[in-house]
PDB file of C-alpha atoms in Angstrom:
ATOM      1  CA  UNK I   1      14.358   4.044  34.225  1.00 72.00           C
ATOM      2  CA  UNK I   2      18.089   3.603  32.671  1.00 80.00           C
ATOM      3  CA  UNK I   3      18.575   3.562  29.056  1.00 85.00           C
ATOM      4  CA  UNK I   4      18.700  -0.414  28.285  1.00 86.00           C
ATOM      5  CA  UNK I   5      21.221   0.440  25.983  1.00 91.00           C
ATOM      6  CA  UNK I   6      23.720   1.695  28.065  1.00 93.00           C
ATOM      7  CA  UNK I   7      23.561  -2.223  30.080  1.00 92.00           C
ATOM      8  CA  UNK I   8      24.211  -3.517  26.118  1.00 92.00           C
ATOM      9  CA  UNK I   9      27.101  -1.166  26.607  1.00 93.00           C
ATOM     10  CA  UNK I  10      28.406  -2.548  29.979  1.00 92.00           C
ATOM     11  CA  UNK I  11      28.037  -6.106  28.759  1.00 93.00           C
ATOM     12  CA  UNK I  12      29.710  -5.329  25.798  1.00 94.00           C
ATOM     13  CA  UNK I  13      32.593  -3.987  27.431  1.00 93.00           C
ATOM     14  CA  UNK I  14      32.492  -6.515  30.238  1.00 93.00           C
ATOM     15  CA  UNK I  15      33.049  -9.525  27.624  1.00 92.00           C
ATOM     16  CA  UNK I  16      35.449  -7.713  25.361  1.00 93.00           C
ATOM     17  CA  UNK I  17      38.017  -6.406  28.194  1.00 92.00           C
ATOM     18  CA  UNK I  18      38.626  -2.911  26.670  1.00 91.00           C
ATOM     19  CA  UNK I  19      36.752  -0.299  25.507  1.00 92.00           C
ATOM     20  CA  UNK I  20      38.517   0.038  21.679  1.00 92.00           C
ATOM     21  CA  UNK I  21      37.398  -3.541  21.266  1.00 93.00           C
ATOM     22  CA  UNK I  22      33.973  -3.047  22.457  1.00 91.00           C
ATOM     23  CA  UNK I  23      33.473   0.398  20.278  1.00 92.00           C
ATOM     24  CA  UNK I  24      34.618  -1.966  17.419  1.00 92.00           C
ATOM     25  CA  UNK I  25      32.013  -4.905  17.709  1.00 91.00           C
ATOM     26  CA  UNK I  26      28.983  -1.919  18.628  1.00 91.00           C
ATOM     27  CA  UNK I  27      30.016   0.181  15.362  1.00 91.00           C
ATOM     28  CA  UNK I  28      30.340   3.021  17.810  1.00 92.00           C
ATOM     29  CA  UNK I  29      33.746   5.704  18.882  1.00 93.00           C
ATOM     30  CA  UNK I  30      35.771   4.571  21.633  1.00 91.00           C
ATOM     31  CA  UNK I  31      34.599   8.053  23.193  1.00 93.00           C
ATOM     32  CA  UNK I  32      31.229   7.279  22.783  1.00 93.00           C
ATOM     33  CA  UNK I  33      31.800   3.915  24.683  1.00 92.00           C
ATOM     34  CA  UNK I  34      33.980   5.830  27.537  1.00 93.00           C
ATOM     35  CA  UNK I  35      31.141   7.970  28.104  1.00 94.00           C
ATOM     36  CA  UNK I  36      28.318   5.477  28.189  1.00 93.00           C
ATOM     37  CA  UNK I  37      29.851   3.360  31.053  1.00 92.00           C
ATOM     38  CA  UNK I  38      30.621   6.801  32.776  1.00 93.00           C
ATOM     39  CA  UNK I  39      27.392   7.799  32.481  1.00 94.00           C
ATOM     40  CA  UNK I  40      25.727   4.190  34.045  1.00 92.00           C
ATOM     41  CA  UNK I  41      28.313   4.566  36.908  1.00 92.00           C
ATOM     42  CA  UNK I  42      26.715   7.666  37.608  1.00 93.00           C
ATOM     43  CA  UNK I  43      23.108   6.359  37.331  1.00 92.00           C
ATOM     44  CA  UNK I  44      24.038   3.361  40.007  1.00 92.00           C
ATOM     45  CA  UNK I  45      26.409   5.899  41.652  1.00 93.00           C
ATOM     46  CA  UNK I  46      28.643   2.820  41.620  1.00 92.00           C
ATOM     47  CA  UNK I  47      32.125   2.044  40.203  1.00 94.00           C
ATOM     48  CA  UNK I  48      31.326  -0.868  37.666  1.00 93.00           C
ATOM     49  CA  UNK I  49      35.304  -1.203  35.802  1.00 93.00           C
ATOM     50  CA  UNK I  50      38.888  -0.860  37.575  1.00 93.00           C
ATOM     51  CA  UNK I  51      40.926   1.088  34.453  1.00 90.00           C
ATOM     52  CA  UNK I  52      44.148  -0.871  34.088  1.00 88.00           C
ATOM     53  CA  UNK I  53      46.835  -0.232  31.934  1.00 84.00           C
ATOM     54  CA  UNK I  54      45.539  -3.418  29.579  1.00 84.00           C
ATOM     55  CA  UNK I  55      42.367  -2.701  29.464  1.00 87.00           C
ATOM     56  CA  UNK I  56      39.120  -2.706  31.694  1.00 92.00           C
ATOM     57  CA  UNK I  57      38.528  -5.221  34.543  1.00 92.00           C
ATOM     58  CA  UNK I  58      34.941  -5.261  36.349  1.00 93.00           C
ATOM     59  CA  UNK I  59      34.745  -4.034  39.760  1.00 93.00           C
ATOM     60  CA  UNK I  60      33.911  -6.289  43.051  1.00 91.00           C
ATOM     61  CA  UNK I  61      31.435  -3.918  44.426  1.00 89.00           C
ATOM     62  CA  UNK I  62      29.513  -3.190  41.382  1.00 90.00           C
ATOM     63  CA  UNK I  63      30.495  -4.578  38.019  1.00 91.00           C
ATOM     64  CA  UNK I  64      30.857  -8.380  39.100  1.00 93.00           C
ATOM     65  CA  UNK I  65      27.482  -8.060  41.121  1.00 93.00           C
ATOM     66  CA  UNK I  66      25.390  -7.234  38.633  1.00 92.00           C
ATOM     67  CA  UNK I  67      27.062  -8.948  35.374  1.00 94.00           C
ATOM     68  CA  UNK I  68      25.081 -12.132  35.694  1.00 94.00           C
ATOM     69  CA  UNK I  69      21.620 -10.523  35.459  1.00 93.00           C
ATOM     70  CA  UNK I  70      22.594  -8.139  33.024  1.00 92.00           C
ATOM     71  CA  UNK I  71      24.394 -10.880  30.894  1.00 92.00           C
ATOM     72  CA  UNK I  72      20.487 -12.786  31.337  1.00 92.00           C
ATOM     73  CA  UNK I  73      19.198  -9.406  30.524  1.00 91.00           C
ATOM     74  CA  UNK I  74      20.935  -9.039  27.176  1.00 89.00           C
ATOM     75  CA  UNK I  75      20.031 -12.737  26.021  1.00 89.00           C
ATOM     76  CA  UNK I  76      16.727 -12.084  26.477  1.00 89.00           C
ATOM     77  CA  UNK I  77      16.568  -9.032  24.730  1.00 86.00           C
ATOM     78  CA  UNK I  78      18.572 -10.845  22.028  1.00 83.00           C
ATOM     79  CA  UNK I  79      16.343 -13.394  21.816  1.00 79.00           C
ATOM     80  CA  UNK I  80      12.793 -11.517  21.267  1.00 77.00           C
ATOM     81  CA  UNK I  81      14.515  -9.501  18.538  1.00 75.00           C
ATOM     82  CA  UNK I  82      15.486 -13.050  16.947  1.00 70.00           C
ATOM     83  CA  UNK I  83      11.610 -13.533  17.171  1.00 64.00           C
ATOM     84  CA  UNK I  84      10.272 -10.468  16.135  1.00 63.00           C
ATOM     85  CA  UNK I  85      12.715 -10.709  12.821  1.00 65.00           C
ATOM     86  CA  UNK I  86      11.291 -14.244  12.198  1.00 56.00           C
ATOM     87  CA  UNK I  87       8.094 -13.399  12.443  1.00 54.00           C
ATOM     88  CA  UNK I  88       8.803 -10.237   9.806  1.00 57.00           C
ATOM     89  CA  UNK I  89       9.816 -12.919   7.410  1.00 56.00           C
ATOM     90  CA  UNK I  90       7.059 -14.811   8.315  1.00 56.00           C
ATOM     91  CA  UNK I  91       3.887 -12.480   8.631  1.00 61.00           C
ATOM     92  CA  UNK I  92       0.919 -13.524  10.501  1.00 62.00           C
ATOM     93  CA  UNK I  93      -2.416 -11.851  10.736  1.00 81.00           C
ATOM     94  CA  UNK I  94      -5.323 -10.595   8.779  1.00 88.00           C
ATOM     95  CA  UNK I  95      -4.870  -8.126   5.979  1.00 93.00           C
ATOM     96  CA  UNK I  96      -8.483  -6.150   4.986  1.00 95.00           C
ATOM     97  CA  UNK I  97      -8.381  -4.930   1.308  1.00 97.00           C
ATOM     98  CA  UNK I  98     -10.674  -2.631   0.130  1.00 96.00           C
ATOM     99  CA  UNK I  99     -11.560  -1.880  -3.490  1.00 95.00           C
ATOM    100  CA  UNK I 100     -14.333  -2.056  -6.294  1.00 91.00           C
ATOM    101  CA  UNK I 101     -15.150  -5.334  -7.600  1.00 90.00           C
ATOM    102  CA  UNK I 102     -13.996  -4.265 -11.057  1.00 90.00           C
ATOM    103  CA  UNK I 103     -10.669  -3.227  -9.387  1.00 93.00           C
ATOM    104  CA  UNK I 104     -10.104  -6.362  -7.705  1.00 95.00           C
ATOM    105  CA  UNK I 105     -10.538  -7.982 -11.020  1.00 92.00           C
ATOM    106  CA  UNK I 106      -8.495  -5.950 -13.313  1.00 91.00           C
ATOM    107  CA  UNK I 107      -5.575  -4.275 -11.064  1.00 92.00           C
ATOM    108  CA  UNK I 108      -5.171  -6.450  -7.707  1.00 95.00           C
ATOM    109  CA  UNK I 109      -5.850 -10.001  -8.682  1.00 94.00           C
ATOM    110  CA  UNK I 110      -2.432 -10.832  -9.456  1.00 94.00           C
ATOM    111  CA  UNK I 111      -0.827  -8.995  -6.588  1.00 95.00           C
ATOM    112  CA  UNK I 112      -3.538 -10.834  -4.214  1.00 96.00           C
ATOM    113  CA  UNK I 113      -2.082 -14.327  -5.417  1.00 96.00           C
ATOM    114  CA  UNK I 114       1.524 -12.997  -5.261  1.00 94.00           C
ATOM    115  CA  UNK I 115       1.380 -11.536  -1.851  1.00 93.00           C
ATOM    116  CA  UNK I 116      -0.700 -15.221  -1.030  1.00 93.00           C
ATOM    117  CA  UNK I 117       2.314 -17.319  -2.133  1.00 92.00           C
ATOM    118  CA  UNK I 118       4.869 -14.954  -0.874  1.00 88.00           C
ATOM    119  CA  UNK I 119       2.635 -14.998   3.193  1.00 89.00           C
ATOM    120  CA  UNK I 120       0.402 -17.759   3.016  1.00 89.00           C
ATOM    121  CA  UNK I 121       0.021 -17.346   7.050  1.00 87.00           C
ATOM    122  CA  UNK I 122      -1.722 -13.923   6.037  1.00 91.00           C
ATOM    123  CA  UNK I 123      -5.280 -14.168   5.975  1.00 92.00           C
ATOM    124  CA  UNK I 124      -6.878 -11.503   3.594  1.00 94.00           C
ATOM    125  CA  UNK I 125      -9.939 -10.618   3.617  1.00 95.00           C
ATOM    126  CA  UNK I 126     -11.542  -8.667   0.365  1.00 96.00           C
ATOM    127  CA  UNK I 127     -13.881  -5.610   0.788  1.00 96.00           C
ATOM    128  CA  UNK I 128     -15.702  -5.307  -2.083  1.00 94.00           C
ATOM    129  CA  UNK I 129     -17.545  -1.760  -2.575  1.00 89.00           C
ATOM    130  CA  UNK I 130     -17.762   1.752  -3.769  1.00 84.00           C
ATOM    131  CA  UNK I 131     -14.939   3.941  -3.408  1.00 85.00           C
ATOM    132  CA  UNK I 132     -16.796   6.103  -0.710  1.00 86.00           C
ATOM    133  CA  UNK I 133     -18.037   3.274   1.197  1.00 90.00           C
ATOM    134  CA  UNK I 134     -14.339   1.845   1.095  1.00 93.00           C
ATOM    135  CA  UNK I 135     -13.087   5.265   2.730  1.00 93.00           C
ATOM    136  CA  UNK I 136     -15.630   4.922   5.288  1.00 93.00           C
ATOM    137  CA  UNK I 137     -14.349   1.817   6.566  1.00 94.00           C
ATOM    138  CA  UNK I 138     -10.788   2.924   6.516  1.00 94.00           C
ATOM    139  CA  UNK I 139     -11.709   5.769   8.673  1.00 93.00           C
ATOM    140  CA  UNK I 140     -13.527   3.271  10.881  1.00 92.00           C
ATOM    141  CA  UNK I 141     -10.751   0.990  10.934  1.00 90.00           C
ATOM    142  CA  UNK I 142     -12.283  -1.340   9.221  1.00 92.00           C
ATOM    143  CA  UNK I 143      -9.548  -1.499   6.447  1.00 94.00           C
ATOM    144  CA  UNK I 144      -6.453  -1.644   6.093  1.00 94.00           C
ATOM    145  CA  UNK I 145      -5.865  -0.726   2.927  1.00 96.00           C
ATOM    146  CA  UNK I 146      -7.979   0.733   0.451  1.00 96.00           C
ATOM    147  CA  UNK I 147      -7.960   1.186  -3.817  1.00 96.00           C
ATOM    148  CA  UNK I 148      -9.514   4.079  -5.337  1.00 94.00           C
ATOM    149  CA  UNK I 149     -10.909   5.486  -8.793  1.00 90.00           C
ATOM    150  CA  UNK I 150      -9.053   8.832  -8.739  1.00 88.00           C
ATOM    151  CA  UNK I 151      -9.588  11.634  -8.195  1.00 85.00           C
ATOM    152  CA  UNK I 152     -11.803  12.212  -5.009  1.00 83.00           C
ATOM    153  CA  UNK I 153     -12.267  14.901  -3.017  1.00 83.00           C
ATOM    154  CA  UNK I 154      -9.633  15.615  -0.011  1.00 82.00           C
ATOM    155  CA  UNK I 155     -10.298  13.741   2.822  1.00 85.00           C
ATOM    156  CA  UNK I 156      -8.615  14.560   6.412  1.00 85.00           C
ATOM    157  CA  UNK I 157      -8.746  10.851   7.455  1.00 89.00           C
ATOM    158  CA  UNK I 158      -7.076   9.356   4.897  1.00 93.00           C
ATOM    159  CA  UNK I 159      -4.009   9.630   2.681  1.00 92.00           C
ATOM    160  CA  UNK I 160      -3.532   8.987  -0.967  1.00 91.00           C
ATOM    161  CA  UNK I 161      -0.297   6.977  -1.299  1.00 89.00           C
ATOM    162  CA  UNK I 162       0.300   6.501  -4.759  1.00 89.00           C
ATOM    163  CA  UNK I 163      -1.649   5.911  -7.999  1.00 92.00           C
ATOM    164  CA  UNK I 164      -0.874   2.248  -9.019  1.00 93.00           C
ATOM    165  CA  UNK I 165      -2.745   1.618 -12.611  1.00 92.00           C
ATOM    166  CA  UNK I 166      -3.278   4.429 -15.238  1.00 93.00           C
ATOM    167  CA  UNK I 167      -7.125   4.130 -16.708  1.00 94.00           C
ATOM    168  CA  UNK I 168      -7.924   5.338 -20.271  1.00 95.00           C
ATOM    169  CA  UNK I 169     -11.765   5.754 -20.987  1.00 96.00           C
ATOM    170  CA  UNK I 170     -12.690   5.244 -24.170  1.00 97.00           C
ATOM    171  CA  UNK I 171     -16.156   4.695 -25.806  1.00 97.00           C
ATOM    172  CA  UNK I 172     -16.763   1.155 -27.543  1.00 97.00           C
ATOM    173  CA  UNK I 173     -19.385  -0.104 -29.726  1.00 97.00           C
ATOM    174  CA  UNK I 174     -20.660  -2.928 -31.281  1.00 96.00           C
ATOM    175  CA  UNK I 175     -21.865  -4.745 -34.085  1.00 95.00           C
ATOM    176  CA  UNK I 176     -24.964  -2.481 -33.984  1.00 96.00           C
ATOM    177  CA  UNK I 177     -23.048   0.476 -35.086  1.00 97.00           C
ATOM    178  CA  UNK I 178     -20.605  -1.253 -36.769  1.00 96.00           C
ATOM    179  CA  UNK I 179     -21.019   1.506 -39.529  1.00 96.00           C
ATOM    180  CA  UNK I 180     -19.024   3.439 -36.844  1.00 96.00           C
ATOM    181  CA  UNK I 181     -15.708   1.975 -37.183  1.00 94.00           C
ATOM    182  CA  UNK I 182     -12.798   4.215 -38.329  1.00 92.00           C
ATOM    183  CA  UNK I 183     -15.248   7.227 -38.187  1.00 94.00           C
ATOM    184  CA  UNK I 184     -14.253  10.156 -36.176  1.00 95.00           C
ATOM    185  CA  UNK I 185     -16.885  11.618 -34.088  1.00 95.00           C
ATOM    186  CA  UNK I 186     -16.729  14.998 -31.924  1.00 95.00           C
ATOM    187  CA  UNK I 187     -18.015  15.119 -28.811  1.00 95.00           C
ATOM    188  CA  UNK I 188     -21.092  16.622 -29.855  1.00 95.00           C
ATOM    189  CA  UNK I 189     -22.139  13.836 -32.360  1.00 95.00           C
ATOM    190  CA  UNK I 190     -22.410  11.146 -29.420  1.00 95.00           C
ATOM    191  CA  UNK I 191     -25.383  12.962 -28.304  1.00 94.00           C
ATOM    192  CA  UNK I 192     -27.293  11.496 -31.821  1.00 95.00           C
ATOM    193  CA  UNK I 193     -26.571   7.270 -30.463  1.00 97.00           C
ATOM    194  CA  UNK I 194     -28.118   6.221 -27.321  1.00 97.00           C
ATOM    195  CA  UNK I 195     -25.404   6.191 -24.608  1.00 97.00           C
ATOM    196  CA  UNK I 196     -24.940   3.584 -21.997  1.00 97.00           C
ATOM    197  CA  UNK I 197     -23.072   5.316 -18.954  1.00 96.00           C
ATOM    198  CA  UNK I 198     -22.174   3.910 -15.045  1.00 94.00           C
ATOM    199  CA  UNK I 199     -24.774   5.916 -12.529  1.00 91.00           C
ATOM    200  CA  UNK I 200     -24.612   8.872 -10.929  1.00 90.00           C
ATOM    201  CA  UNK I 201     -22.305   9.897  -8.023  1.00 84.00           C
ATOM    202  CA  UNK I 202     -19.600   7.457  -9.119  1.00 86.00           C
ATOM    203  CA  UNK I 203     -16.001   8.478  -9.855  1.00 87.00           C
ATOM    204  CA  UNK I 204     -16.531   7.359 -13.685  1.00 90.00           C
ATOM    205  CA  UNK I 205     -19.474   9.165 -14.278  1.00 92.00           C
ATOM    206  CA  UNK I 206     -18.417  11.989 -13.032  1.00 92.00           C
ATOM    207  CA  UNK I 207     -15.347  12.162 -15.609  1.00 92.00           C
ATOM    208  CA  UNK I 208     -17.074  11.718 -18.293  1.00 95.00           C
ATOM    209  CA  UNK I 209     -19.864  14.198 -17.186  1.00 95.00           C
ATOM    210  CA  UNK I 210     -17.013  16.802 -16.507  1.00 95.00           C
ATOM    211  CA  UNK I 211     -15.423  15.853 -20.268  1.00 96.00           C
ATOM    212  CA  UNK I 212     -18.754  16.974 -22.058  1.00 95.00           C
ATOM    213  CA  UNK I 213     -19.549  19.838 -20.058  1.00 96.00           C
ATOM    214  CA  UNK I 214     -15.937  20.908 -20.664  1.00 95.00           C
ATOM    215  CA  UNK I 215     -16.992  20.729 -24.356  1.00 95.00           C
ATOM    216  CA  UNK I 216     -20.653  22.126 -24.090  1.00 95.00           C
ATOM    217  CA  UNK I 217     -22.194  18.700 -24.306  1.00 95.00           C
ATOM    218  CA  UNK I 218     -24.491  17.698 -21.322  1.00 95.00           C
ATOM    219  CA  UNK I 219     -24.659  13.611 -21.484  1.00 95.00           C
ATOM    220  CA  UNK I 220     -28.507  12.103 -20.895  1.00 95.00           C
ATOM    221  CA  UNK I 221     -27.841   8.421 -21.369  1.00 95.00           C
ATOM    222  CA  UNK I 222     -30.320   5.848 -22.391  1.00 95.00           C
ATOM    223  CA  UNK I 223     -29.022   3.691 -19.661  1.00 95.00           C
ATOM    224  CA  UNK I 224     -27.371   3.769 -16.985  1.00 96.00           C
ATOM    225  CA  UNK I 225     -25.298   0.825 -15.311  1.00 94.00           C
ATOM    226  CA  UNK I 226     -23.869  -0.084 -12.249  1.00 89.00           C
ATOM    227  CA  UNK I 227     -21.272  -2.963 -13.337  1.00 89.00           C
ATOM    228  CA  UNK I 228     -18.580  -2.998 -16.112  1.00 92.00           C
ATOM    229  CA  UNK I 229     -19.076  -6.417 -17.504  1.00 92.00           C
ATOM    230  CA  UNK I 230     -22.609  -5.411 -17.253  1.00 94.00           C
ATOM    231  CA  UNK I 231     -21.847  -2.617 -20.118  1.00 96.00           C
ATOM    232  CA  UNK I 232     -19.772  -4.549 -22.087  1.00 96.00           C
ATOM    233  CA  UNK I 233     -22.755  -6.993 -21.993  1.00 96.00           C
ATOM    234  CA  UNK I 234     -25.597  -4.790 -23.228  1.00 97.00           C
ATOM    235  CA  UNK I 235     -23.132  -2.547 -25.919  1.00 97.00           C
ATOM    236  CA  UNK I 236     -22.361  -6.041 -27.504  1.00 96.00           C
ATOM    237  CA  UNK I 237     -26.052  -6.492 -27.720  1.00 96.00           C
ATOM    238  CA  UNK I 238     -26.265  -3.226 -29.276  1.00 95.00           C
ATOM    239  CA  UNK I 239     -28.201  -1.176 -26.758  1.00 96.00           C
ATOM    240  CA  UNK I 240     -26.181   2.202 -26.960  1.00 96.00           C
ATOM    241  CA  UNK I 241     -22.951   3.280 -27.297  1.00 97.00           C
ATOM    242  CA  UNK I 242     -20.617   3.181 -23.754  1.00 97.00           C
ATOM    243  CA  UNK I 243     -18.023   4.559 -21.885  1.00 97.00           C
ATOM    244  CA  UNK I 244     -15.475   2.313 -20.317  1.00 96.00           C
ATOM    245  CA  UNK I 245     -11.594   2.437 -19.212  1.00 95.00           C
ATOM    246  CA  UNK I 246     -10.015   0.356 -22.070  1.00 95.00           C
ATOM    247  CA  UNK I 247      -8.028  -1.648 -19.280  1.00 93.00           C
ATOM    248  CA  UNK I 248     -11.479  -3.156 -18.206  1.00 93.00           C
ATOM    249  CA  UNK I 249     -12.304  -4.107 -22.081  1.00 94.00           C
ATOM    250  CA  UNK I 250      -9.253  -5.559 -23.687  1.00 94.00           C
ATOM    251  CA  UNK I 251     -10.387  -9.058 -24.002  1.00 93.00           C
ATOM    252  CA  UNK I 252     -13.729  -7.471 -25.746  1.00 95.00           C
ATOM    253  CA  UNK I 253     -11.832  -5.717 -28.046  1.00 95.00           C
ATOM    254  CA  UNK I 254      -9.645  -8.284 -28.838  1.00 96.00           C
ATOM    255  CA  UNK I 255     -12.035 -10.681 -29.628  1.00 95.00           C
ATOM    256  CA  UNK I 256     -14.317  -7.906 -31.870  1.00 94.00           C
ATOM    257  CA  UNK I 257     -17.447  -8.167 -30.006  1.00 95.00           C
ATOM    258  CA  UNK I 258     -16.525  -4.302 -29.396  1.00 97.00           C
ATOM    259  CA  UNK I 259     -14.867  -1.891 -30.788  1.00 97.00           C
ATOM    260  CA  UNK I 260     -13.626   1.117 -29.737  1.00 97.00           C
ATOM    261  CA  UNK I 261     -15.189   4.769 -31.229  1.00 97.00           C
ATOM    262  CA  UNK I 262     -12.776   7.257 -32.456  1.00 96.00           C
ATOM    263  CA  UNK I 263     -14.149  10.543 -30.696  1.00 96.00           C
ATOM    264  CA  UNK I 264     -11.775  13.978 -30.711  1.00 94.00           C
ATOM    265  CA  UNK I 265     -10.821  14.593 -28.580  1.00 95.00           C
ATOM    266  CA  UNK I 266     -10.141  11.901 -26.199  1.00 94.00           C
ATOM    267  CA  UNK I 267     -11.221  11.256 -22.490  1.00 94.00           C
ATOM    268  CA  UNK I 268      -7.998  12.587 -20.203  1.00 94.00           C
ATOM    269  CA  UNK I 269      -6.968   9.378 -18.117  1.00 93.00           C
ATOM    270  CA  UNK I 270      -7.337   9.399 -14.745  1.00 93.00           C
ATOM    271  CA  UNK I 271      -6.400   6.385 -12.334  1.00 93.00           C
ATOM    272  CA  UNK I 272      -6.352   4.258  -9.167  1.00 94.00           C
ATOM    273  CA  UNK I 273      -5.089   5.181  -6.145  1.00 94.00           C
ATOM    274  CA  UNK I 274      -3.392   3.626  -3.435  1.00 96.00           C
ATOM    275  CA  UNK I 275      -4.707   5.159   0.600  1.00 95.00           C
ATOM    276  CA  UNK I 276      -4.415   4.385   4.102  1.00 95.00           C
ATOM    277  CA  UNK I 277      -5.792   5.368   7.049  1.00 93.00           C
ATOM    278  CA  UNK I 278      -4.564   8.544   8.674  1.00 89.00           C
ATOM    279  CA  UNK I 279      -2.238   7.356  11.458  1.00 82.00           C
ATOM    280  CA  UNK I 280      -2.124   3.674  10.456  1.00 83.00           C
ATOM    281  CA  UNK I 281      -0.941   1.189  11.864  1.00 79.00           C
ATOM    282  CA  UNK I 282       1.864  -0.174   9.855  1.00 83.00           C
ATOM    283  CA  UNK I 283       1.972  -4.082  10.680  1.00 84.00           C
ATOM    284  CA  UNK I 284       4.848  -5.762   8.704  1.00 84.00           C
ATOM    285  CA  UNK I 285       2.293  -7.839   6.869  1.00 88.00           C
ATOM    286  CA  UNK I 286       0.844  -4.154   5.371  1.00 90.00           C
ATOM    287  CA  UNK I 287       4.125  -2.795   4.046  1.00 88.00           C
ATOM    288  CA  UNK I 288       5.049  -6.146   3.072  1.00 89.00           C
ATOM    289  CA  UNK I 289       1.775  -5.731   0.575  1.00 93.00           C
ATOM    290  CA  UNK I 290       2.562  -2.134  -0.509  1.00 93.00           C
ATOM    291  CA  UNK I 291       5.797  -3.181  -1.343  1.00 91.00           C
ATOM    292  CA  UNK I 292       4.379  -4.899  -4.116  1.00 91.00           C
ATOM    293  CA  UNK I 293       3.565  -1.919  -5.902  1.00 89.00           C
ATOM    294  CA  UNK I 294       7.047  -0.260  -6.057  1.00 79.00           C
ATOM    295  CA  UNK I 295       7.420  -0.844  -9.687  1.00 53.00           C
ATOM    296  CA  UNK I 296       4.009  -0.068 -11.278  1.00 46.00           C
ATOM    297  CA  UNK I 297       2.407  -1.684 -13.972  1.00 48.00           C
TER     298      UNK I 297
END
C-alpha cells in the first residue's frame, strides 16, 4: 500500500501550484517535496505534474484523474483527526483505580474530584484493596491504574511510575499514656507499653518490623489491626501505643485525642507509588489522570 502521506503531498502541491509554496504550508524542504511527488509517480508509474516554468500544473493522464478522490481522500482524513482531537479534549470511557481504602481517603480524593470536574464523561470506577490484590488485577487487566504503599518487591508485570505522597510513620498515643508526652523513648523502651500494629504481610507492618529488627527489637503487639481509623480509634481509647503514617493522623493530632511519641530514632519514610500495567494501554482519559500528578504534593 502507498504511504497516505505522500497523496497529502500531491494534494498539497496540486492546490498550491508550486512546490516552494507547498514545502511552505507542510513545514517541509522544497527537496523533500520534489522527491515525494517523484517518488508517487513512480509508485503509479504515471506522470501526475507537467513542470512549467511558473510552477507545477497537473497532468491529463494522471494528476487530473485522480485529484477528485484524493482531494475526498484528504477531507476525510482531515476530518477523523478533527474527531479524534475532540474527543481528547473530551474523554470518554471508564477509568479503573486501584488503591487501599486509606489511600483513597488521604492521597487520591482530591485528584478523583478534580479529574471528575475536569472529564465528567469519564466514568471511574474505585478498586478498593490490598496492595497485592491491586497488582493482581493490573496484571489481569482489571485496572488501569494502580496506588501502592512502597516499597514492594519487583514485579515483571508491572511498572512503578512515580512515588506521589511521602509517608512518615510515627507512633501516637493517648490520654492513657499521657505521662508520655515530651519523653524520649528508644526503640527498646516501646517493648514495656502494649503496641497496637496493622497485621502481618502488609507493606506497613513490614516497615516497622524491619525498623526494630534493624535495632535488635523484635515487635509482639497486643493487637493487631487491619484499618487506620480503626487504630486511631482504639489508641484514643487507650488500648496500646500505635504505629501510623502521620499523614493518616493529622486531624487526631490536631484535635489532642493523640499525640505523637518521641522515639530515637525515627521511622525512615517510605511512600506511595504510582504503577501501570506492563504494556498498557495508554487511553487519553489515563494520561489525562496521571497528568495530575506532575507537581506532587
Amino acid at each position: 500500500m502507498i504511504d497516505l502521506d505522500l497523496y497529502r503531498v500531491f494534494y498539497t502541491v496540486a492546490k498550491c501550484g508550486s512546490l516552494s509554496r507547498a514545502a511552505e504550508e507542510l513545514y517541509v524542504s522544497q527537496p523533500a517535496v520534489s522527491q515525494s511527488i517523484k517518488q508517487l509517480e513512480r509508485l503509479l508509474d504515471t506522470p501526475l505534474f507537467n513542470r512549467l516554468h511558473h510552477g507545477m500544473e497537473l497532468s491529463a493522464q494522471g494528476g487530473k484523474i485522480i485529484f477528485d478522490d484524493v482531494e475526498h481522500a484528504v477531507k476525510l482524513l482531515d476530518e477523523v483527526e478533527e474527531k479524534l482531537s475532540a474527543l481528547k479534549q473530551n474523554a470518554t470511557g471508564t477509568l479503573r483505580v486501584g488503591a487501599s481504602e486509606t489511600i483513597f481517603q488521604y492521597v487520591l480524593s482530591e485528584k478523583i474530584v478534580e479529574y471528575n470536574r475536569l472529564f465528567p464523561h469519564v466514568k471511574i470506577e474505585l478498586i478498593s484493596d490490598v496492595s497485592p490484590k491491586i497488582i493482581a488485577l493490573m496484571k489481569s487487566d482489571a485496572c488501569d491504574i494502580g496506588f501502592l504503599n512502597l516499597p514492594i518487591s519487583a514485579d515483571e508485570g508491572i511498572e512503578i511510575m512515580r512515588s506521589v505522597r511521602l509517608l512518615n510513620d510515627i507512633f501516637i498515643a493517648g490520654k492513657r499514656f499521657e505521662f508520655l508526652r515530651g519523653e524520649q523513648l528508644s526503640v527498646k523502651e516501646l517493648t514495656k507499653y502494649p503496641l497496637l500494629l496493622m497485621e502481618e504481610k502488609t507493606v506497613s507492618r513490614e516497615a516497622v518490623d524491619h525498623f526494630g529488627i534493624s535495632h535488635g527489637v523484635y515487635f509482639k503487639p497486643a493487637v493487631e489491626v487491619n484499618s487506620w481509623g480503626f487504630m486511631k480509634r482504639l489508641v484514643a481509647d487507650g488500648m496500646g501505643i500505635g504505629c501510623i503514617p502521620k499523614e493518616y493522623a493529622l486531624n487526631r493530632l490536631a484535635d489532642g485525642s493523640l499525640f505523637e511519641v518521641n522515639v530515637s530514632p525515627s521511622l525512615p519514610s517510605r511512600s506511595v507509588g504510582m504503577a501501570l500495567p506492563k504494556n498498557v494501554n495508554m487511553t487519553f482519559a489515563l494520561q489525562s489522570f496521571i497528568n495530575l500528578f506532575d507537581e506532587n504534593d
